[in-house]
């Protein structure tokens, strides 16, 4: 089994973003990402800090808006409106999940699609669906980079995605389809899950359950991408794949941490640079 090094590959993506930011700066464009966090969820705080760190590495100015947990939907929507109108802000990222009193869908819908660097807005989701999009869906695009890094071609391969969420499973399946994979999406009502997974040349697990994918679900030599980020009782982070056992069967496997996570952030950087280009009428 060959380990897919998300840390190293994400560093390359961020270096490319940094080079573009430097070029934009020469043209008088300063790239800026506004990061909004509501409440004090420790995991969200870690993600936001990592995103800010990546911005600093890429020469992107980050503005943090840390709002208290009791913030109302109206207050958050007012901030989004302000950031939408601010010409110095190229990208807006609202860290999810939001506290219960705030409707996430309404907040996502309020972000101007041109500044929606997470690609969660219905306009951007629709563009991804038809295959003509400005912003890559961050986590799935990171997974595609990781698959590509193995040298295994997606075209014509049996691809299985476990999970059908709007932010991971569905767009992941769509990107694999755009790359001419033959794609099956599995979910909690899927029958014969193990059997279907065993047929996969490329298996992507986005379930949110520790050690969900066991060795008997994996085809010999398959590329296995573990999107899961599960916090164990002992505080350790682990993926959806039983790493020890599956590493004996898979051809390529991503670790957790150090696999998909850093790629998601690197794609966010790419998207922020792209947003700045689009907003300033600069072609690739
Ligand atoms: P989600 O919205 O909870 O979706 C989980 C999916 O797994 C659902 O579609 C669900 O099916 C399916 N599922 C649950 N139990 C199943 C079972 N027994 N058999 C088959 N399918 C089952 O989660 P998400 O937001 O997609 O995230 C998934 C995981 O990825 C989480 O661990 C999350 O933390 C992680 N994640 C990581 C990154 C990163 O950057 N690395 C980014 C985003 C998410 P139903 O639809 O039928 O309920």
GROMACS .gro file of C-alpha atoms and ligand atoms in nm:
model
  332
    1UNK     CA    1   0.000   0.000   0.000
    2UNK     CA    2   0.117   0.346  -0.086
    3UNK     CA    3   0.024   0.629   0.147
    4UNK     CA    4  -0.125   0.936  -0.021
    5UNK     CA    5   0.040   1.234   0.143
    6UNK     CA    6  -0.223   1.507   0.163
    7UNK     CA    7   0.010   1.737   0.355
    8UNK     CA    8   0.269   1.737   0.079
    9UNK     CA    9   0.020   1.761  -0.207
   10UNK     CA   10  -0.172   2.042  -0.036
   11UNK     CA   11   0.155   2.232   0.012
   12UNK     CA   12   0.205   2.222  -0.366
   13UNK     CA   13  -0.148   2.353  -0.427
   14UNK     CA   14  -0.094   2.633  -0.175
   15UNK     CA   15   0.239   2.722  -0.338
   16UNK     CA   16   0.059   2.760  -0.671
   17UNK     CA   17  -0.202   2.983  -0.503
   18UNK     CA   18   0.076   3.188  -0.342
   19UNK     CA   19   0.245   3.238  -0.680
   20UNK     CA   20  -0.085   3.360  -0.826
   21UNK     CA   21  -0.144   3.594  -0.532
   22UNK     CA   22   0.202   3.744  -0.583
   23UNK     CA   23   0.123   3.799  -0.952
   24UNK     CA   24  -0.211   3.961  -0.864
   25UNK     CA   25  -0.038   4.186  -0.613
   26UNK     CA   26   0.188   4.314  -0.894
   27UNK     CA   27  -0.132   4.404  -1.078
   28UNK     CA   28  -0.257   4.596  -0.774
   29UNK     CA   29  -0.500   4.327  -0.655
   30UNK     CA   30  -0.481   4.234  -0.285
   31UNK     CA   31  -0.664   3.906  -0.224
   32UNK     CA   32  -0.884   3.894   0.088
   33UNK     CA   33  -1.092   3.622   0.256
   34UNK     CA   34  -1.344   3.707   0.529
   35UNK     CA   35  -1.384   3.423   0.777
   36UNK     CA   36  -1.691   3.426   0.999
   37UNK     CA   37  -1.721   3.206   1.308
   38UNK     CA   38  -2.022   3.205   1.538
   39UNK     CA   39  -1.988   3.061   1.888
   40UNK     CA   40  -1.703   2.869   2.046
   41UNK     CA   41  -1.715   2.517   1.902
   42UNK     CA   42  -1.356   2.391   1.953
   43UNK     CA   43  -1.346   2.199   1.621
   44UNK     CA   44  -1.467   2.506   1.431
   45UNK     CA   45  -1.201   2.715   1.604
   46UNK     CA   46  -0.930   2.472   1.487
   47UNK     CA   47  -1.063   2.478   1.127
   48UNK     CA   48  -1.079   2.859   1.125
   49UNK     CA   49  -0.726   2.889   1.263
   50UNK     CA   50  -0.598   2.645   0.999
   51UNK     CA   51  -0.771   2.844   0.725
   52UNK     CA   52  -0.619   3.168   0.852
   53UNK     CA   53  -0.276   3.005   0.863
   54UNK     CA   54  -0.316   2.887   0.503
   55UNK     CA   55  -0.419   3.240   0.400
   56UNK     CA   56  -0.102   3.379   0.556
   57UNK     CA   57   0.106   3.119   0.368
   58UNK     CA   58  -0.062   3.207   0.038
   59UNK     CA   59  -0.034   3.585   0.079
   60UNK     CA   60  -0.410   3.618   0.122
   61UNK     CA   61  -0.527   3.872   0.379
   62UNK     CA   62  -0.779   3.712   0.616
   63UNK     CA   63  -1.032   3.908   0.817
   64UNK     CA   64  -1.185   3.721   1.108
   65UNK     CA   65  -1.532   3.796   1.240
   66UNK     CA   66  -1.585   3.604   1.565
   67UNK     CA   67  -1.943   3.643   1.680
   68UNK     CA   68  -2.089   3.524   2.012
   69UNK     CA   69  -2.294   3.201   2.026
   70UNK     CA   70  -2.615   3.395   2.092
   71UNK     CA   71  -2.587   3.594   1.764
   72UNK     CA   72  -2.923   3.613   1.586
   73UNK     CA   73  -2.981   3.517   1.224
   74UNK     CA   74  -3.058   3.883   1.144
   75UNK     CA   75  -2.725   3.993   1.289
   76UNK     CA   76  -2.534   3.732   1.090
   77UNK     CA   77  -2.724   3.815   0.770
   78UNK     CA   78  -2.643   4.184   0.824
   79UNK     CA   79  -2.272   4.097   0.846
   80UNK     CA   80  -2.293   3.885   0.529
   81UNK     CA   81  -2.459   4.179   0.350
   82UNK     CA   82  -2.182   4.411   0.465
   83UNK     CA   83  -1.915   4.168   0.339
   84UNK     CA   84  -2.105   4.118   0.011
   85UNK     CA   85  -2.088   4.494  -0.047
   86UNK     CA   86  -1.725   4.537   0.062
   87UNK     CA   87  -1.515   4.551  -0.255
   88UNK     CA   88  -1.198   4.468  -0.065
   89UNK     CA   89  -1.342   4.127   0.034
   90UNK     CA   90  -1.313   3.862  -0.239
   91UNK     CA   91  -1.433   3.556  -0.053
   92UNK     CA   92  -1.671   3.496   0.236
   93UNK     CA   93  -1.650   3.182   0.444
   94UNK     CA   94  -1.905   3.118   0.715
   95UNK     CA   95  -1.778   2.830   0.928
   96UNK     CA   96  -2.041   2.558   0.976
   97UNK     CA   97  -2.215   2.433   1.181
   98UNK     CA   98  -2.399   2.743   1.302
   99UNK     CA   99  -2.583   2.766   1.636
  100UNK     CA  100  -2.936   2.629   1.638
  101UNK     CA  101  -3.118   2.965   1.619
  102UNK     CA  102  -2.959   3.038   1.279
  103UNK     CA  103  -3.083   2.877   0.959
  104UNK     CA  104  -2.773   2.767   0.765
  105UNK     CA  105  -2.951   2.752   0.431
  106UNK     CA  106  -3.067   3.113   0.456
  107UNK     CA  107  -2.715   3.226   0.545
  108UNK     CA  108  -2.555   3.035   0.256
  109UNK     CA  109  -2.819   3.173   0.019
  110UNK     CA  110  -2.735   3.528   0.133
  111UNK     CA  111  -2.369   3.506   0.027
  112UNK     CA  112  -2.309   3.652  -0.318
  113UNK     CA  113  -2.229   3.354  -0.543
  114UNK     CA  114  -1.918   3.538  -0.671
  115UNK     CA  115  -1.783   3.542  -0.314
  116UNK     CA  116  -1.902   3.193  -0.215
  117UNK     CA  117  -1.557   3.030  -0.204
  118UNK     CA  118  -1.696   2.719  -0.030
  119UNK     CA  119  -1.920   2.666  -0.337
  120UNK     CA  120  -2.223   2.591  -0.118
  121UNK     CA  121  -2.462   2.845  -0.275
  122UNK     CA  122  -2.733   2.690  -0.497
  123UNK     CA  123  -2.599   2.881  -0.799
  124UNK     CA  124  -2.253   2.732  -0.754
  125UNK     CA  125  -2.392   2.386  -0.678
  126UNK     CA  126  -2.594   2.407  -1.000
  127UNK     CA  127  -2.285   2.508  -1.195
  128UNK     CA  128  -2.096   2.209  -1.053
  129UNK     CA  129  -2.385   1.986  -1.160
  130UNK     CA  130  -2.365   2.104  -1.523
  131UNK     CA  131  -1.986   2.087  -1.518
  132UNK     CA  132  -1.921   2.453  -1.598
  133UNK     CA  133  -1.819   2.606  -1.268
  134UNK     CA  134  -1.605   2.886  -1.126
  135UNK     CA  135  -1.546   2.741  -0.782
  136UNK     CA  136  -1.441   2.387  -0.707
  137UNK     CA  137  -1.629   2.217  -0.423
  138UNK     CA  138  -1.342   2.222  -0.168
  139UNK     CA  139  -1.337   1.873  -0.017
  140UNK     CA  140  -1.430   1.677  -0.333
  141UNK     CA  141  -1.183   1.875  -0.544
  142UNK     CA  142  -0.914   1.795  -0.288
  143UNK     CA  143  -1.005   1.425  -0.315
  144UNK     CA  144  -0.970   1.438  -0.695
  145UNK     CA  145  -0.620   1.589  -0.658
  146UNK     CA  146  -0.530   1.306  -0.420
  147UNK     CA  147  -0.660   1.043  -0.662
  148UNK     CA  148  -0.471   1.208  -0.948
  149UNK     CA  149  -0.152   1.202  -0.741
  150UNK     CA  150  -0.156   0.821  -0.751
  151UNK     CA  151  -0.135   0.816  -1.131
  152UNK     CA  152  -0.451   0.601  -1.143
  153UNK     CA  153  -0.681   0.733  -1.414
  154UNK     CA  154  -1.045   0.787  -1.309
  155UNK     CA  155  -1.180   0.738  -1.661
  156UNK     CA  156  -1.379   0.417  -1.698
  157UNK     CA  157  -1.314   0.311  -1.338
  158UNK     CA  158  -1.577   0.184  -1.095
  159UNK     CA  159  -1.606   0.461  -0.836
  160UNK     CA  160  -1.807   0.425  -0.516
  161UNK     CA  161  -1.886   0.716  -0.286
  162UNK     CA  162  -2.027   0.636   0.058
  163UNK     CA  163  -2.229   0.937   0.171
  164UNK     CA  164  -2.463   1.173  -0.013
  165UNK     CA  165  -2.433   1.502   0.175
  166UNK     CA  166  -2.455   1.828  -0.018
  167UNK     CA  167  -2.104   1.930   0.080
  168UNK     CA  168  -1.915   1.604   0.023
  169UNK     CA  169  -2.092   1.297  -0.117
  170UNK     CA  170  -2.304   1.449  -0.396
  171UNK     CA  171  -2.044   1.689  -0.539
  172UNK     CA  172  -1.778   1.416  -0.505
  173UNK     CA  173  -1.987   1.182  -0.720
  174UNK     CA  174  -2.037   1.463  -0.971
  175UNK     CA  175  -1.664   1.537  -1.005
  176UNK     CA  176  -1.588   1.168  -1.055
  177UNK     CA  177  -1.861   1.157  -1.319
  178UNK     CA  178  -1.715   1.463  -1.495
  179UNK     CA  179  -1.388   1.269  -1.507
  180UNK     CA  180  -1.567   0.978  -1.675
  181UNK     CA  181  -1.578   0.745  -1.378
  182UNK     CA  182  -1.870   0.502  -1.346
  183UNK     CA  183  -2.014   0.620  -1.019
  184UNK     CA  184  -2.231   0.462  -0.750
  185UNK     CA  185  -2.347   0.663  -0.448
  186UNK     CA  186  -2.419   0.469  -0.129
  187UNK     CA  187  -2.606   0.592   0.179
  188UNK     CA  188  -2.775   0.466   0.494
  189UNK     CA  189  -3.051   0.287   0.298
  190UNK     CA  190  -2.814   0.110   0.057
  191UNK     CA  191  -2.848  -0.266   0.046
  192UNK     CA  192  -2.541  -0.488   0.006
  193UNK     CA  193  -2.307  -0.201   0.086
  194UNK     CA  194  -1.999  -0.420   0.136
  195UNK     CA  195  -2.053  -0.595  -0.195
  196UNK     CA  196  -2.087  -0.266  -0.383
  197UNK     CA  197  -1.779  -0.120  -0.214
  198UNK     CA  198  -1.577  -0.430  -0.300
  199UNK     CA  199  -1.633  -0.358  -0.669
  200UNK     CA  200  -1.476  -0.013  -0.642
  201UNK     CA  201  -1.145   0.070  -0.806
  202UNK     CA  202  -1.181   0.406  -0.634
  203UNK     CA  203  -1.360   0.419  -0.298
  204UNK     CA  204  -1.442   0.746  -0.123
  205UNK     CA  205  -1.573   0.726   0.234
  206UNK     CA  206  -1.766   1.030   0.363
  207UNK     CA  207  -1.983   0.879   0.634
  208UNK     CA  208  -1.874   1.032   0.963
  209UNK     CA  209  -1.834   0.700   1.147
  210UNK     CA  210  -1.500   0.580   1.281
  211UNK     CA  211  -1.367   0.255   1.129
  212UNK     CA  212  -1.678   0.218   0.912
  213UNK     CA  213  -1.489   0.085   0.609
  214UNK     CA  214  -1.337  -0.251   0.694
  215UNK     CA  215  -1.088  -0.458   0.493
  216UNK     CA  216  -1.356  -0.693   0.357
  217UNK     CA  217  -1.522  -0.392   0.186
  218UNK     CA  218  -1.214  -0.305  -0.018
  219UNK     CA  219  -1.096  -0.447  -0.349
  220UNK     CA  220  -0.732  -0.551  -0.367
  221UNK     CA  221  -0.526  -0.257  -0.496
  222UNK     CA  222  -0.807   0.001  -0.480
  223UNK     CA  223  -0.755   0.373  -0.426
  224UNK     CA  224  -0.923   0.454  -0.093
  225UNK     CA  225  -0.993   0.814   0.005
  226UNK     CA  226  -1.097   0.872   0.365
  227UNK     CA  227  -1.292   1.197   0.408
  228UNK     CA  228  -1.411   1.118   0.761
  229UNK     CA  229  -1.302   1.329   1.055
  230UNK     CA  230  -1.419   1.164   1.373
  231UNK     CA  231  -1.313   1.266   1.721
  232UNK     CA  232  -1.269   0.962   1.947
  233UNK     CA  233  -1.338   0.968   2.322
  234UNK     CA  234  -0.965   0.988   2.386
  235UNK     CA  235  -0.952   1.310   2.178
  236UNK     CA  236  -0.774   1.144   1.883
  237UNK     CA  237  -0.888   1.223   1.530
  238UNK     CA  238  -0.968   0.929   1.303
  239UNK     CA  239  -1.125   0.872   0.966
  240UNK     CA  240  -1.407   0.649   0.839
  241UNK     CA  241  -1.164   0.379   0.728
  242UNK     CA  242  -1.011   0.112   0.950
  243UNK     CA  243  -0.664   0.226   0.852
  244UNK     CA  244  -0.460  -0.069   0.987
  245UNK     CA  245  -0.670  -0.341   0.825
  246UNK     CA  246  -0.748  -0.160   0.498
  247UNK     CA  247  -0.382  -0.068   0.443
  248UNK     CA  248  -0.318  -0.442   0.392
  249UNK     CA  249  -0.565  -0.456   0.101
  250UNK     CA  250  -0.576  -0.112  -0.065
  251UNK     CA  251  -0.327  -0.001  -0.329
  252UNK     CA  252  -0.336   0.360  -0.212
  253UNK     CA  253  -0.482   0.509   0.104
  254UNK     CA  254  -0.513   0.853   0.263
  255UNK     CA  255  -0.429   0.894   0.632
  256UNK     CA  256  -0.636   1.090   0.885
  257UNK     CA  257  -0.509   1.340   0.978
  258UNK     CA  258  -0.286   1.447   0.689
  259UNK     CA  259  -0.504   1.333   0.400
  260UNK     CA  260  -0.819   1.505   0.278
  261UNK     CA  261  -0.831   1.774   0.551
  262UNK     CA  262  -0.535   1.983   0.430
  263UNK     CA  263  -0.655   1.946   0.069
  264UNK     CA  264  -0.991   2.102   0.155
  265UNK     CA  265  -0.814   2.411   0.288
  266UNK     CA  266  -0.577   2.428  -0.010
  267UNK     CA  267  -0.875   2.424  -0.250
  268UNK     CA  268  -1.034   2.704  -0.049
  269UNK     CA  269  -0.719   2.909  -0.113
  270UNK     CA  270  -0.742   2.834  -0.488
  271UNK     CA  271  -1.106   2.943  -0.487
  272UNK     CA  272  -1.029   3.268  -0.307
  273UNK     CA  273  -0.764   3.355  -0.565
  274UNK     CA  274  -1.011   3.266  -0.842
  275UNK     CA  275  -1.275   3.491  -0.682
  276UNK     CA  276  -1.032   3.783  -0.678
  277UNK     CA  277  -0.950   3.723  -1.045
  278UNK     CA  278  -1.315   3.706  -1.149
  279UNK     CA  279  -1.406   4.017  -0.951
  280UNK     CA  280  -1.118   4.208  -1.110
  281UNK     CA  281  -1.184   4.083  -1.462
  282UNK     CA  282  -0.851   3.896  -1.480
  283UNK     CA  283  -0.845   3.588  -1.703
  284UNK     CA  284  -0.643   3.276  -1.619
  285LIG     P1  285  -2.323   1.390   0.676
  285LIG     O1  286  -2.391   1.508   0.623
  285LIG     O2  287  -2.354   1.342   0.813
  285LIG     O3  288  -2.343   1.268   0.573
  285LIG     C1  289  -2.308   1.138   0.605
  285LIG     C2  290  -2.353   1.045   0.495
  285LIG     O4  291  -2.317   0.913   0.533
  285LIG     C3  292  -2.504   1.047   0.471
  285LIG     O5  293  -2.532   1.057   0.334
  285LIG     C4  294  -2.552   0.915   0.531
  285LIG     O6  295  -2.660   0.857   0.461
  285LIG     C5  296  -2.430   0.828   0.511
  285LIG     N1  297  -2.432   0.720   0.609
  285LIG     C6  298  -2.449   0.727   0.742
  285LIG     N2  299  -2.453   0.605   0.796
  285LIG     C7  300  -2.438   0.518   0.694
  285LIG     C8  301  -2.437   0.376   0.686
  285LIG     N3  302  -2.450   0.298   0.795
  285LIG     N4  303  -2.421   0.320   0.565
  285LIG     C9  304  -2.406   0.397   0.455
  285LIG     N5  305  -2.409   0.531   0.457
  285LIG    C10  306  -2.425   0.591   0.575
  285LIG     O7  307  -2.165   1.411   0.676
  285LIG     P2  308  -2.069   1.496   0.578
  285LIG     O8  309  -2.082   1.640   0.608
  285LIG     O9  310  -2.083   1.449   0.438
  285LIG    O10  311  -1.928   1.449   0.633
  285LIG    C11  312  -1.888   1.313   0.633
  285LIG    C12  313  -1.758   1.299   0.709
  285LIG    O11  314  -1.658   1.376   0.643
  285LIG    C13  315  -1.761   1.353   0.851
  285LIG    O12  316  -1.676   1.274   0.932
  285LIG    C14  317  -1.704   1.492   0.840
  285LIG    O13  318  -1.645   1.538   0.959
  285LIG    C15  319  -1.602   1.471   0.734
  285LIG     N6  320  -1.566   1.590   0.656
  285LIG    C16  321  -1.434   1.611   0.635
  285LIG    C17  322  -1.393   1.718   0.561
  285LIG    C18  323  -1.247   1.737   0.538
  285LIG    O14  324  -1.206   1.843   0.498
  285LIG     N7  325  -1.166   1.634   0.561
  285LIG    C19  326  -1.485   1.806   0.507
  285LIG    C20  327  -1.621   1.782   0.527
  285LIG    C21  328  -1.660   1.671   0.603
  285LIG     P3  329  -2.809   0.920   0.459
  285LIG    O15  330  -2.801   1.036   0.362
  285LIG    O16  331  -2.895   0.811   0.411
  285LIG    O17  332  -2.837   0.966   0.599
   0.00000   0.00000   0.00000
